[in-house]
Short mmCIF file of N, CA and C in Angstrom, two decimals:
data_model
loop_
_atom_site.label_atom_id
_atom_site.label_comp_id
_atom_site.label_asym_id
_atom_site.label_seq_id
_atom_site.Cartn_x
_atom_site.Cartn_y
_atom_site.Cartn_z
N VAL A 13 18.81 -48.25 -7.77
CA VAL A 13 17.86 -47.43 -8.50
C VAL A 13 17.46 -48.16 -9.77
N LYS A 14 16.19 -48.00 -10.14
CA LYS A 14 15.59 -48.73 -11.25
C LYS A 14 16.36 -48.56 -12.56
N SER A 15 16.68 -47.33 -12.95
CA SER A 15 17.40 -47.13 -14.20
C SER A 15 18.47 -46.06 -14.02
N LYS A 16 19.54 -46.20 -14.78
CA LYS A 16 20.64 -45.24 -14.68
C LYS A 16 20.21 -43.87 -15.19
N ALA A 17 19.25 -43.85 -16.12
CA ALA A 17 18.78 -42.57 -16.67
C ALA A 17 18.11 -41.72 -15.59
N SER A 18 17.48 -42.37 -14.63
CA SER A 18 16.77 -41.61 -13.60
C SER A 18 17.73 -40.95 -12.60
N VAL A 19 19.00 -41.34 -12.62
CA VAL A 19 20.00 -40.73 -11.73
C VAL A 19 21.27 -40.33 -12.47
N SER A 20 21.18 -40.18 -13.77
CA SER A 20 22.37 -39.93 -14.59
C SER A 20 23.11 -38.65 -14.23
N ASN A 21 22.44 -37.69 -13.62
CA ASN A 21 23.08 -36.43 -13.27
C ASN A 21 23.54 -36.38 -11.82
N ILE A 22 23.15 -37.37 -11.04
CA ILE A 22 23.55 -37.41 -9.63
C ILE A 22 24.84 -38.21 -9.55
N LYS A 23 25.97 -37.49 -9.55
CA LYS A 23 27.28 -38.15 -9.60
C LYS A 23 28.10 -37.92 -8.33
N ASP A 24 27.70 -36.96 -7.55
CA ASP A 24 28.43 -36.65 -6.32
C ASP A 24 28.33 -37.84 -5.37
N PRO A 25 29.47 -38.42 -4.94
CA PRO A 25 29.43 -39.60 -4.06
C PRO A 25 28.67 -39.34 -2.75
N TYR A 26 28.77 -38.12 -2.24
CA TYR A 26 28.05 -37.76 -1.01
C TYR A 26 26.54 -37.81 -1.25
N ASP A 27 26.08 -37.26 -2.39
CA ASP A 27 24.65 -37.29 -2.72
C ASP A 27 24.15 -38.72 -2.83
N ILE A 28 24.90 -39.54 -3.51
CA ILE A 28 24.50 -40.94 -3.69
C ILE A 28 24.41 -41.64 -2.34
N ALA A 29 25.39 -41.40 -1.48
CA ALA A 29 25.40 -42.04 -0.16
C ALA A 29 24.21 -41.59 0.69
N ILE A 30 23.93 -40.29 0.73
CA ILE A 30 22.84 -39.83 1.58
C ILE A 30 21.48 -40.25 1.04
N LEU A 31 21.34 -40.31 -0.27
CA LEU A 31 20.06 -40.74 -0.85
C LEU A 31 19.80 -42.22 -0.55
N THR A 32 20.82 -43.06 -0.73
CA THR A 32 20.62 -44.49 -0.48
C THR A 32 20.46 -44.79 1.00
N LYS A 33 21.05 -43.97 1.87
CA LYS A 33 20.90 -44.17 3.30
C LYS A 33 19.53 -43.67 3.79
N THR A 34 19.03 -42.61 3.17
CA THR A 34 17.79 -41.97 3.63
C THR A 34 16.53 -42.66 3.13
N PHE A 35 16.56 -43.19 1.92
CA PHE A 35 15.33 -43.71 1.30
C PHE A 35 15.43 -45.20 0.98
N GLN A 36 14.28 -45.85 1.07
CA GLN A 36 14.18 -47.24 0.63
C GLN A 36 14.28 -47.24 -0.91
N PRO A 37 14.81 -48.31 -1.50
CA PRO A 37 14.98 -48.34 -2.97
C PRO A 37 13.68 -48.05 -3.74
N LYS A 38 12.57 -48.61 -3.29
CA LYS A 38 11.30 -48.41 -3.99
C LYS A 38 10.90 -46.93 -3.98
N GLU A 39 11.02 -46.29 -2.82
CA GLU A 39 10.67 -44.88 -2.70
C GLU A 39 11.62 -44.01 -3.53
N LEU A 40 12.89 -44.34 -3.49
CA LEU A 40 13.88 -43.59 -4.26
C LEU A 40 13.59 -43.71 -5.76
N ASN A 41 13.31 -44.92 -6.23
CA ASN A 41 12.97 -45.13 -7.64
C ASN A 41 11.77 -44.29 -8.06
N GLN A 42 10.80 -44.21 -7.18
CA GLN A 42 9.56 -43.51 -7.49
C GLN A 42 9.76 -41.99 -7.55
N ARG A 43 10.63 -41.45 -6.72
CA ARG A 43 10.70 -40.00 -6.55
C ARG A 43 11.93 -39.29 -7.13
N ILE A 44 13.01 -40.01 -7.36
CA ILE A 44 14.29 -39.35 -7.67
C ILE A 44 14.39 -38.77 -9.08
N GLY A 45 13.63 -39.29 -10.03
CA GLY A 45 13.73 -38.86 -11.42
C GLY A 45 13.60 -37.36 -11.60
N ILE A 46 12.63 -36.76 -10.94
CA ILE A 46 12.40 -35.31 -11.08
C ILE A 46 13.55 -34.51 -10.48
N VAL A 47 14.10 -34.97 -9.37
CA VAL A 47 15.24 -34.26 -8.75
C VAL A 47 16.45 -34.34 -9.67
N ASN A 48 16.63 -35.48 -10.32
CA ASN A 48 17.71 -35.66 -11.29
C ASN A 48 17.59 -34.64 -12.43
N LYS A 49 16.36 -34.45 -12.93
CA LYS A 49 16.13 -33.50 -14.02
C LYS A 49 16.39 -32.06 -13.58
N ILE A 50 15.97 -31.74 -12.36
CA ILE A 50 16.21 -30.39 -11.84
C ILE A 50 17.71 -30.15 -11.68
N LEU A 51 18.43 -31.15 -11.20
CA LEU A 51 19.89 -31.03 -11.03
C LEU A 51 20.56 -30.76 -12.37
N LYS A 52 20.14 -31.49 -13.40
CA LYS A 52 20.71 -31.29 -14.74
C LYS A 52 20.39 -29.88 -15.25
N ASP A 53 19.14 -29.47 -15.11
CA ASP A 53 18.72 -28.15 -15.61
C ASP A 53 19.44 -27.01 -14.88
N SER A 54 19.70 -27.21 -13.59
CA SER A 54 20.33 -26.15 -12.79
C SER A 54 21.81 -25.99 -13.10
N GLY A 55 22.45 -27.05 -13.58
CA GLY A 55 23.88 -27.00 -13.85
C GLY A 55 24.73 -27.25 -12.61
N HIS A 56 24.10 -27.50 -11.47
CA HIS A 56 24.85 -27.78 -10.24
C HIS A 56 25.38 -29.21 -10.26
N LYS A 57 26.36 -29.45 -9.39
CA LYS A 57 26.96 -30.79 -9.28
C LYS A 57 26.36 -31.60 -8.15
N SER A 58 25.78 -30.90 -7.15
CA SER A 58 25.26 -31.59 -5.96
C SER A 58 23.81 -31.19 -5.69
N ILE A 59 23.05 -32.13 -5.16
CA ILE A 59 21.66 -31.88 -4.79
C ILE A 59 21.59 -30.76 -3.74
N ALA A 60 22.59 -30.68 -2.88
CA ALA A 60 22.61 -29.67 -1.81
C ALA A 60 22.66 -28.25 -2.36
N ASP A 61 23.07 -28.09 -3.63
CA ASP A 61 23.19 -26.76 -4.23
C ASP A 61 21.89 -26.28 -4.90
N ILE A 62 20.91 -27.16 -5.00
CA ILE A 62 19.65 -26.79 -5.67
C ILE A 62 18.89 -25.78 -4.81
N THR A 63 18.43 -24.71 -5.47
CA THR A 63 17.69 -23.65 -4.77
C THR A 63 16.23 -23.64 -5.22
N SER A 64 15.42 -22.86 -4.52
CA SER A 64 14.02 -22.69 -4.92
C SER A 64 13.92 -22.12 -6.32
N LYS A 65 14.83 -21.22 -6.65
CA LYS A 65 14.84 -20.62 -7.99
C LYS A 65 15.09 -21.69 -9.05
N ASN A 66 16.01 -22.64 -8.77
CA ASN A 66 16.28 -23.73 -9.71
C ASN A 66 15.03 -24.59 -9.93
N VAL A 67 14.35 -24.89 -8.84
CA VAL A 67 13.13 -25.72 -8.92
C VAL A 67 12.07 -24.98 -9.73
N LYS A 68 11.86 -23.71 -9.41
CA LYS A 68 10.85 -22.92 -10.12
C LYS A 68 11.17 -22.79 -11.60
N THR A 69 12.42 -22.53 -11.92
CA THR A 69 12.83 -22.41 -13.32
C THR A 69 12.56 -23.70 -14.07
N TYR A 70 12.94 -24.84 -13.49
CA TYR A 70 12.71 -26.12 -14.15
C TYR A 70 11.22 -26.39 -14.34
N LEU A 71 10.43 -26.19 -13.30
CA LEU A 71 9.00 -26.48 -13.39
C LEU A 71 8.30 -25.55 -14.38
N ASP A 72 8.70 -24.29 -14.42
CA ASP A 72 8.11 -23.37 -15.39
C ASP A 72 8.43 -23.77 -16.82
N LYS A 73 9.65 -24.27 -17.05
CA LYS A 73 10.01 -24.77 -18.38
C LYS A 73 9.21 -26.03 -18.70
N ALA A 74 9.07 -26.91 -17.72
CA ALA A 74 8.36 -28.17 -17.93
C ALA A 74 6.90 -27.93 -18.28
N LYS A 75 6.30 -26.89 -17.72
CA LYS A 75 4.90 -26.57 -18.02
C LYS A 75 4.70 -26.27 -19.50
N LEU A 76 5.71 -25.71 -20.11
CA LEU A 76 5.61 -25.27 -21.50
C LEU A 76 5.95 -26.37 -22.51
N SER A 77 6.25 -27.56 -22.03
CA SER A 77 6.60 -28.67 -22.91
C SER A 77 5.49 -28.92 -23.94
N PRO A 78 5.85 -29.04 -25.21
CA PRO A 78 4.83 -29.25 -26.24
C PRO A 78 4.13 -30.61 -26.12
N THR A 79 4.71 -31.54 -25.39
CA THR A 79 4.09 -32.86 -25.25
C THR A 79 3.05 -32.91 -24.14
N LYS A 80 2.99 -31.87 -23.31
CA LYS A 80 2.03 -31.86 -22.21
C LYS A 80 0.66 -31.44 -22.71
N LYS A 81 -0.35 -32.24 -22.40
CA LYS A 81 -1.72 -31.90 -22.77
C LYS A 81 -2.22 -30.75 -21.90
N ILE A 82 -1.95 -30.85 -20.60
CA ILE A 82 -2.34 -29.80 -19.67
C ILE A 82 -1.08 -29.06 -19.28
N LYS A 83 -1.06 -27.77 -19.49
CA LYS A 83 0.13 -26.95 -19.25
C LYS A 83 0.27 -26.59 -17.77
N GLY A 84 0.32 -27.60 -16.95
CA GLY A 84 0.50 -27.42 -15.52
C GLY A 84 1.41 -28.52 -14.99
N ILE A 85 1.77 -28.41 -13.73
CA ILE A 85 2.63 -29.41 -13.10
C ILE A 85 1.77 -30.29 -12.20
N ASP A 86 1.79 -31.57 -12.48
CA ASP A 86 1.03 -32.55 -11.71
C ASP A 86 1.43 -32.48 -10.23
N PRO A 87 0.45 -32.50 -9.33
CA PRO A 87 0.77 -32.44 -7.90
C PRO A 87 1.70 -33.57 -7.43
N ASN A 88 1.68 -34.71 -8.11
CA ASN A 88 2.61 -35.79 -7.74
C ASN A 88 4.06 -35.36 -7.94
N THR A 89 4.30 -34.57 -8.96
CA THR A 89 5.65 -34.09 -9.24
C THR A 89 6.14 -33.18 -8.13
N THR A 90 5.33 -32.20 -7.76
CA THR A 90 5.75 -31.28 -6.70
C THR A 90 5.88 -32.01 -5.37
N SER A 91 5.01 -32.97 -5.16
CA SER A 91 5.08 -33.76 -3.93
C SER A 91 6.37 -34.58 -3.88
N ASN A 92 6.75 -35.19 -4.99
CA ASN A 92 7.99 -35.97 -5.04
C ASN A 92 9.21 -35.10 -4.74
N ILE A 93 9.23 -33.90 -5.30
CA ILE A 93 10.35 -32.98 -5.04
C ILE A 93 10.41 -32.66 -3.55
N LYS A 94 9.27 -32.26 -3.00
CA LYS A 94 9.21 -31.87 -1.60
C LYS A 94 9.60 -33.03 -0.69
N LEU A 95 9.12 -34.23 -0.99
CA LEU A 95 9.42 -35.39 -0.13
C LEU A 95 10.89 -35.79 -0.15
N ILE A 96 11.52 -35.72 -1.31
CA ILE A 96 12.96 -36.05 -1.39
C ILE A 96 13.75 -35.07 -0.53
N PHE A 97 13.52 -33.79 -0.73
CA PHE A 97 14.28 -32.80 0.03
C PHE A 97 13.92 -32.81 1.52
N GLN A 98 12.65 -33.06 1.83
CA GLN A 98 12.24 -33.11 3.24
C GLN A 98 12.91 -34.30 3.94
N GLY A 99 13.02 -35.42 3.24
CA GLY A 99 13.72 -36.58 3.81
C GLY A 99 15.17 -36.27 4.12
N LEU A 100 15.81 -35.52 3.23
CA LEU A 100 17.22 -35.15 3.45
C LEU A 100 17.35 -34.14 4.60
N ILE A 101 16.35 -33.28 4.76
CA ILE A 101 16.35 -32.33 5.88
C ILE A 101 16.15 -33.09 7.19
N ASP A 102 15.20 -34.02 7.20
CA ASP A 102 14.91 -34.80 8.40
C ASP A 102 16.12 -35.58 8.89
N GLU A 103 16.95 -36.02 7.96
CA GLU A 103 18.15 -36.78 8.32
C GLU A 103 19.35 -35.86 8.63
N GLY A 104 19.15 -34.55 8.47
CA GLY A 104 20.21 -33.60 8.82
C GLY A 104 21.19 -33.30 7.71
N TYR A 105 20.91 -33.75 6.50
CA TYR A 105 21.83 -33.52 5.39
C TYR A 105 21.64 -32.15 4.74
N LEU A 106 20.44 -31.60 4.82
CA LEU A 106 20.13 -30.28 4.27
C LEU A 106 19.44 -29.44 5.34
N THR A 107 19.43 -28.13 5.13
CA THR A 107 18.77 -27.26 6.11
C THR A 107 17.51 -26.61 5.55
N LYS A 108 17.38 -26.54 4.22
CA LYS A 108 16.24 -25.85 3.64
C LYS A 108 15.69 -26.64 2.45
N ASN A 109 14.35 -26.70 2.37
CA ASN A 109 13.70 -27.40 1.27
C ASN A 109 13.47 -26.40 0.13
N PRO A 110 14.05 -26.67 -1.05
CA PRO A 110 13.86 -25.74 -2.16
C PRO A 110 12.44 -25.76 -2.73
N MET A 111 11.66 -26.78 -2.41
CA MET A 111 10.25 -26.81 -2.82
C MET A 111 9.43 -26.36 -1.62
N THR A 112 9.20 -25.06 -1.53
CA THR A 112 8.47 -24.52 -0.39
C THR A 112 6.99 -24.91 -0.46
N ALA A 113 6.34 -24.88 0.68
CA ALA A 113 4.91 -25.19 0.73
C ALA A 113 4.12 -24.21 -0.14
N LYS A 114 4.54 -22.95 -0.13
CA LYS A 114 3.86 -21.93 -0.92
C LYS A 114 3.97 -22.24 -2.42
N MET A 115 5.16 -22.63 -2.86
CA MET A 115 5.36 -23.00 -4.27
C MET A 115 4.50 -24.20 -4.62
N GLN A 116 4.51 -25.20 -3.75
CA GLN A 116 3.76 -26.42 -4.01
C GLN A 116 2.26 -26.11 -4.13
N ARG A 117 1.75 -25.29 -3.23
CA ARG A 117 0.33 -24.91 -3.28
C ARG A 117 0.01 -24.18 -4.58
N ALA A 118 0.89 -23.28 -4.99
CA ALA A 118 0.66 -22.50 -6.21
C ALA A 118 0.60 -23.40 -7.44
N TYR A 119 1.55 -24.33 -7.56
CA TYR A 119 1.56 -25.23 -8.70
C TYR A 119 0.35 -26.17 -8.68
N THR A 120 0.00 -26.66 -7.48
CA THR A 120 -1.15 -27.56 -7.36
C THR A 120 -2.44 -26.83 -7.70
N SER A 121 -2.58 -25.62 -7.20
CA SER A 121 -3.76 -24.82 -7.47
C SER A 121 -3.90 -24.55 -8.96
N GLU A 122 -2.80 -24.16 -9.59
CA GLU A 122 -2.82 -23.90 -11.04
C GLU A 122 -3.22 -25.15 -11.82
N TYR A 123 -2.64 -26.28 -11.43
CA TYR A 123 -2.94 -27.55 -12.12
C TYR A 123 -4.42 -27.90 -11.96
N ASN A 124 -4.95 -27.76 -10.75
CA ASN A 124 -6.35 -28.09 -10.51
C ASN A 124 -7.28 -27.19 -11.31
N GLU A 125 -6.94 -25.90 -11.43
CA GLU A 125 -7.74 -24.98 -12.25
C GLU A 125 -7.72 -25.39 -13.71
N LEU A 126 -6.54 -25.77 -14.21
CA LEU A 126 -6.43 -26.19 -15.60
C LEU A 126 -7.21 -27.49 -15.85
N MET A 127 -7.16 -28.39 -14.89
CA MET A 127 -7.91 -29.65 -15.02
C MET A 127 -9.41 -29.38 -15.02
N ALA A 128 -9.87 -28.49 -14.17
CA ALA A 128 -11.30 -28.16 -14.10
C ALA A 128 -11.75 -27.53 -15.41
N ALA A 129 -10.93 -26.67 -15.99
CA ALA A 129 -11.28 -26.02 -17.26
C ALA A 129 -11.30 -27.02 -18.40
N GLU A 130 -10.49 -28.07 -18.29
CA GLU A 130 -10.38 -29.08 -19.34
C GLU A 130 -11.60 -30.00 -19.39
N LYS A 131 -12.24 -30.18 -18.24
CA LYS A 131 -13.39 -31.08 -18.18
C LYS A 131 -14.57 -30.45 -18.90
N LYS A 132 -15.22 -31.26 -19.73
CA LYS A 132 -16.39 -30.77 -20.44
C LYS A 132 -17.61 -31.01 -19.56
N PRO A 133 -18.42 -29.99 -19.38
CA PRO A 133 -19.60 -30.18 -18.54
C PRO A 133 -20.62 -31.11 -19.20
N LEU A 134 -21.31 -31.85 -18.38
CA LEU A 134 -22.36 -32.73 -18.89
C LEU A 134 -23.54 -31.88 -19.33
N PRO A 135 -24.27 -32.35 -20.33
CA PRO A 135 -25.43 -31.56 -20.75
C PRO A 135 -26.45 -31.47 -19.62
N GLU A 136 -27.15 -30.39 -19.60
CA GLU A 136 -28.17 -30.23 -18.57
C GLU A 136 -29.25 -31.28 -18.79
N LEU A 137 -29.84 -31.75 -17.71
CA LEU A 137 -30.87 -32.79 -17.81
C LEU A 137 -32.02 -32.36 -18.71
N LYS A 138 -32.40 -31.11 -18.64
CA LYS A 138 -33.50 -30.62 -19.47
C LYS A 138 -33.18 -30.84 -20.95
N THR A 139 -31.95 -30.51 -21.34
CA THR A 139 -31.52 -30.69 -22.72
C THR A 139 -31.51 -32.18 -23.07
N TRP A 140 -30.98 -32.99 -22.16
CA TRP A 140 -30.89 -34.42 -22.41
C TRP A 140 -32.28 -35.02 -22.58
N TYR A 141 -33.19 -34.70 -21.68
CA TYR A 141 -34.54 -35.24 -21.76
C TYR A 141 -35.27 -34.78 -23.02
N SER A 142 -34.97 -33.61 -23.50
CA SER A 142 -35.65 -33.12 -24.70
C SER A 142 -35.24 -33.93 -25.94
N LYS A 143 -34.12 -34.63 -25.85
CA LYS A 143 -33.63 -35.43 -26.98
C LYS A 143 -34.18 -36.87 -26.97
N ILE A 144 -34.88 -37.27 -25.94
CA ILE A 144 -35.38 -38.65 -25.84
C ILE A 144 -36.28 -39.02 -27.02
N PRO A 145 -37.24 -38.19 -27.44
CA PRO A 145 -38.06 -38.59 -28.59
C PRO A 145 -37.21 -38.85 -29.84
N GLN A 146 -36.19 -38.05 -30.03
CA GLN A 146 -35.29 -38.22 -31.17
C GLN A 146 -34.53 -39.55 -31.06
N ILE A 147 -34.10 -39.89 -29.86
CA ILE A 147 -33.39 -41.16 -29.63
C ILE A 147 -34.32 -42.33 -29.89
N LYS A 148 -35.57 -42.27 -29.39
CA LYS A 148 -36.54 -43.35 -29.61
C LYS A 148 -36.81 -43.54 -31.09
N LYS A 149 -36.95 -42.44 -31.81
CA LYS A 149 -37.21 -42.52 -33.24
C LYS A 149 -36.05 -43.20 -33.96
N THR A 150 -34.84 -42.82 -33.59
CA THR A 150 -33.65 -43.42 -34.19
C THR A 150 -33.59 -44.92 -33.89
N MET A 151 -33.91 -45.29 -32.65
CA MET A 151 -33.87 -46.71 -32.26
C MET A 151 -34.92 -47.51 -33.01
N LYS A 152 -36.12 -46.95 -33.23
CA LYS A 152 -37.19 -47.67 -33.94
C LYS A 152 -36.79 -47.99 -35.37
N ASN A 153 -36.02 -47.11 -35.97
CA ASN A 153 -35.63 -47.29 -37.37
C ASN A 153 -34.32 -48.06 -37.54
N ASP A 154 -33.68 -48.41 -36.45
CA ASP A 154 -32.39 -49.10 -36.51
C ASP A 154 -32.63 -50.60 -36.46
N LYS A 155 -32.45 -51.27 -37.61
CA LYS A 155 -32.72 -52.71 -37.70
C LYS A 155 -31.79 -53.51 -36.80
N ASN A 156 -30.54 -53.07 -36.66
CA ASN A 156 -29.59 -53.77 -35.80
C ASN A 156 -30.02 -53.70 -34.35
N PHE A 157 -30.51 -52.55 -33.93
CA PHE A 157 -30.98 -52.39 -32.56
C PHE A 157 -32.18 -53.31 -32.30
N ILE A 158 -33.12 -53.32 -33.24
CA ILE A 158 -34.32 -54.16 -33.10
C ILE A 158 -33.93 -55.64 -33.03
N LYS A 159 -33.04 -56.08 -33.91
CA LYS A 159 -32.60 -57.49 -33.91
C LYS A 159 -31.88 -57.81 -32.61
N GLY A 160 -31.06 -56.88 -32.12
CA GLY A 160 -30.37 -57.08 -30.84
C GLY A 160 -31.35 -57.24 -29.70
N MET A 161 -32.38 -56.43 -29.68
CA MET A 161 -33.40 -56.53 -28.62
C MET A 161 -34.15 -57.86 -28.70
N GLU A 162 -34.43 -58.33 -29.92
CA GLU A 162 -35.11 -59.62 -30.09
C GLU A 162 -34.23 -60.75 -29.54
N ILE A 163 -32.93 -60.67 -29.81
CA ILE A 163 -32.01 -61.70 -29.32
C ILE A 163 -31.96 -61.69 -27.80
N ILE A 164 -31.85 -60.50 -27.21
CA ILE A 164 -31.79 -60.39 -25.75
C ILE A 164 -33.06 -60.94 -25.11
N GLU A 165 -34.22 -60.64 -25.70
CA GLU A 165 -35.49 -61.10 -25.14
C GLU A 165 -35.69 -62.59 -25.28
N SER A 166 -35.15 -63.20 -26.34
CA SER A 166 -35.44 -64.61 -26.60
C SER A 166 -34.36 -65.58 -26.12
N THR A 167 -33.19 -65.08 -25.72
CA THR A 167 -32.11 -65.98 -25.28
C THR A 167 -31.48 -65.47 -24.00
N PRO A 168 -30.85 -66.37 -23.26
CA PRO A 168 -30.17 -65.94 -22.03
C PRO A 168 -28.75 -65.44 -22.33
N ILE A 169 -28.63 -64.50 -23.24
CA ILE A 169 -27.32 -63.99 -23.63
C ILE A 169 -26.99 -62.72 -22.84
N ARG A 170 -25.73 -62.60 -22.46
CA ARG A 170 -25.30 -61.40 -21.72
C ARG A 170 -24.92 -60.30 -22.71
N THR A 171 -24.95 -59.08 -22.25
CA THR A 171 -24.66 -57.95 -23.15
C THR A 171 -23.23 -58.01 -23.69
N GLU A 172 -22.27 -58.55 -22.89
CA GLU A 172 -20.89 -58.67 -23.38
C GLU A 172 -20.82 -59.61 -24.58
N GLU A 173 -21.58 -60.70 -24.49
CA GLU A 173 -21.59 -61.66 -25.59
C GLU A 173 -22.29 -61.06 -26.80
N LEU A 174 -23.36 -60.34 -26.55
CA LEU A 174 -24.10 -59.71 -27.64
C LEU A 174 -23.23 -58.67 -28.36
N ASN A 175 -22.49 -57.89 -27.61
CA ASN A 175 -21.62 -56.88 -28.22
C ASN A 175 -20.52 -57.50 -29.06
N ALA A 176 -20.13 -58.72 -28.73
CA ALA A 176 -19.07 -59.39 -29.49
C ALA A 176 -19.60 -60.02 -30.78
N LEU A 177 -20.92 -60.17 -30.88
CA LEU A 177 -21.51 -60.80 -32.06
C LEU A 177 -21.34 -59.93 -33.30
N ARG A 178 -21.15 -60.59 -34.41
CA ARG A 178 -21.10 -59.94 -35.72
C ARG A 178 -22.13 -60.64 -36.60
N GLY A 179 -22.42 -60.04 -37.72
CA GLY A 179 -23.41 -60.62 -38.64
C GLY A 179 -23.12 -62.05 -39.01
N ARG A 180 -21.87 -62.39 -39.17
CA ARG A 180 -21.50 -63.77 -39.57
C ARG A 180 -21.81 -64.80 -38.49
N HIS A 181 -22.00 -64.34 -37.25
CA HIS A 181 -22.29 -65.24 -36.15
C HIS A 181 -23.78 -65.62 -36.05
N ILE A 182 -24.62 -64.83 -36.72
CA ILE A 182 -26.06 -65.02 -36.57
C ILE A 182 -26.60 -65.83 -37.75
N VAL A 183 -27.32 -66.89 -37.42
CA VAL A 183 -27.95 -67.73 -38.44
C VAL A 183 -29.46 -67.60 -38.24
N PHE A 184 -30.17 -67.18 -39.29
CA PHE A 184 -31.62 -67.03 -39.20
C PHE A 184 -32.30 -68.33 -39.60
N HIS A 185 -33.34 -68.71 -38.88
CA HIS A 185 -34.09 -69.94 -39.18
C HIS A 185 -35.45 -69.61 -39.71
#
């Protein structure tokens, strides 16, 4: 596993054995961190003891984290939980997945709604087009814009090079 912190709460030798037997190291590194956090939050000693209630409690607490910009659970997180437990079920180590499809859909739906609300709508074209005369007027009075256009028209300079130019780079003849 990539770091000891990502598995610091998984101490049961049986859990360690079934995880390393069931998953490739890369997949385990990618997905195990969230299960480790749920195990710590639940107070259980083994992954097999984690219940749907433990998962829900942890995710509901995580949503309220002051460091989260969007107060929802990223679908990658719920997917990682479901995939770890589903892998253990497929190998016969567990009988029930604590991250149910219904829970996963609910968290994903909530996250998508929060993301949609967070996006700022683009201005309507009518509003944008009404501002064109104002933009043209501003551009006509902007000496830097005019000088930039003169440079573009008179030399084979690319816009990336032009954007990097500063006043000290330009010599007037």
